[in-house]
C-alpha atoms as one frame of an Amber mdcrd trajectory, in Angstrom:
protein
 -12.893 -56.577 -24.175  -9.269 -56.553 -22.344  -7.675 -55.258 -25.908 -10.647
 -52.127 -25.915  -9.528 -51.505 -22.373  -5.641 -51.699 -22.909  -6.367 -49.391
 -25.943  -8.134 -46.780 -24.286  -5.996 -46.789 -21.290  -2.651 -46.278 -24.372
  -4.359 -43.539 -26.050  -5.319 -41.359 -22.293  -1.253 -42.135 -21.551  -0.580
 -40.718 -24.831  -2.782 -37.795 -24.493  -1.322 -37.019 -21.341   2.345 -37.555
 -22.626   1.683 -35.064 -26.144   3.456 -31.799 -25.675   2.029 -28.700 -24.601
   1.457 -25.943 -27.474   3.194 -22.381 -27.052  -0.252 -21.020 -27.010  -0.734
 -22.377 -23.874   2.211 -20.296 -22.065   0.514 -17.328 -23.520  -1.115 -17.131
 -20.142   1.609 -16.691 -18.034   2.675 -12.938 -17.252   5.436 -11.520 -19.812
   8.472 -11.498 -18.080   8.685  -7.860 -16.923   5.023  -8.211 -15.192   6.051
 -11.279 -12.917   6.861 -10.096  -9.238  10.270 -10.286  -8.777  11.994 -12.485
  -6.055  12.441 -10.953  -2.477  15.286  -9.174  -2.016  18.095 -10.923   0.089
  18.722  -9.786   3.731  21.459  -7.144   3.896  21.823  -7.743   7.774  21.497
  -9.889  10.704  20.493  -8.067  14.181  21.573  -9.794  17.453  21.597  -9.141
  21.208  23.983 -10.538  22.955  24.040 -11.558  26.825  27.289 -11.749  28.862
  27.510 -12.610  32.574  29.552  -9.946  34.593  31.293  -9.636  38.212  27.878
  -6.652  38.965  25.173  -8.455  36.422  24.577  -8.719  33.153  25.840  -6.700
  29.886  23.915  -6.946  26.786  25.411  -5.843  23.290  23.556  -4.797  19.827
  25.481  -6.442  17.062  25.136  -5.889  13.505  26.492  -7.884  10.729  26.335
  -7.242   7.204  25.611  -9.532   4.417  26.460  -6.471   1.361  27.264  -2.627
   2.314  24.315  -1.439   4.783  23.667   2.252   5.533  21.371   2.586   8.098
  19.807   3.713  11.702  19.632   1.568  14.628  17.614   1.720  17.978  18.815
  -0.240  20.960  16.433  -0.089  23.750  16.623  -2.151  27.012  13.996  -2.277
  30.017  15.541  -3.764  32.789  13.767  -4.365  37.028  15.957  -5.886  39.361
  17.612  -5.901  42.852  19.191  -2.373  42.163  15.845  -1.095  40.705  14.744
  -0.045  37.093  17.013   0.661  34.414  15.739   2.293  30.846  18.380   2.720
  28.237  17.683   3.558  24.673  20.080   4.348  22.069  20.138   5.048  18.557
  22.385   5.984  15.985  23.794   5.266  12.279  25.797   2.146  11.092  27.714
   1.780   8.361  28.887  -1.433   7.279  30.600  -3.216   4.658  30.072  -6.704
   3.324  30.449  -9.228   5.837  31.621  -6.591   8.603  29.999  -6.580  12.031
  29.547  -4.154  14.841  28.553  -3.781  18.160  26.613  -0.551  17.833  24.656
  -0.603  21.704  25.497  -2.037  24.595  24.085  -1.748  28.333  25.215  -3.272
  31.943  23.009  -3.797  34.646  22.263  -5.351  38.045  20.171  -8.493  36.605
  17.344  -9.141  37.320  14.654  -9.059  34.699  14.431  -7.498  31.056  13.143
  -6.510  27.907  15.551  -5.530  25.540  15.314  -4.429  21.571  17.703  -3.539
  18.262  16.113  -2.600  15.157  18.226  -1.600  12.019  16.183   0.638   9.652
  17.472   2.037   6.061  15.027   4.312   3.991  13.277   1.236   2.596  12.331
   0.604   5.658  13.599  -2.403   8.272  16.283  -4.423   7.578  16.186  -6.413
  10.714  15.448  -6.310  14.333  16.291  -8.852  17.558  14.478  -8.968  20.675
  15.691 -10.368  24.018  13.564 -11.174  27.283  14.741 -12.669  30.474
């Protein structure tokens, strides 16, 4: 009985170690049909806060990863002691690899915010960075 059992159990792990057939990768996609990988980030958006003598400044920066042509939109929302403070700015950037920019920045009395970048090229948006106090 043990030498059936010792047999069958040789001949599944043989089975199981036989090699697969090219006919069976005929189910996979050809080549040109299989989505591709995504594409790697071109840019990083950041906001960055700085303390200041009247409140605090905060600065859009950019930084490419490979040449980036694109439009940005810094906007900011800001309620404190001094009152409200709306800022938006826009514009283009144009960057090559592993250059950064500070393409926005804004200075206020403190307080509380909202603040936004968001880099856009004509395949749509490379990145974006949002800030809230």
């Amino acid at each position: 009985m043990k030498t059936q059992l010792i047999a069958a159990a040789l001949a599944v792990v043989t089975a199981c170690a036989a090699p697969v057939p090219s006919s069976a990768y005929a189910l996979l996609p050809p080549e040109e049909a299989r989505p591709e990988a995504a594409p790697a980030v071109s840019a990083d958006c950041s906001i960055r806060e700085t303390k200041t003598d009247s409140g605090v400044r905060l600065e859009a920066v950019v930084r490419a990863h490979a040449a980036v042509y694109a439009t940005y939109d810094f906007s900011v929302t800001a309620q404190g002691p001094g009152g409200g403070t709306d800022v938006t700015q826009g514009g283009e950037v144009d960057l090559t690899d592993g250059n950064s920019a500070t393409v926005g920045s804004a200075e206020f009395s403190g307080g509380r915010y909202h603040a936004l970048l968001t880099l856009r090229d004509a395949g749509g948006e490379i990145c974006s960075a949002e800030k809230l106090s």
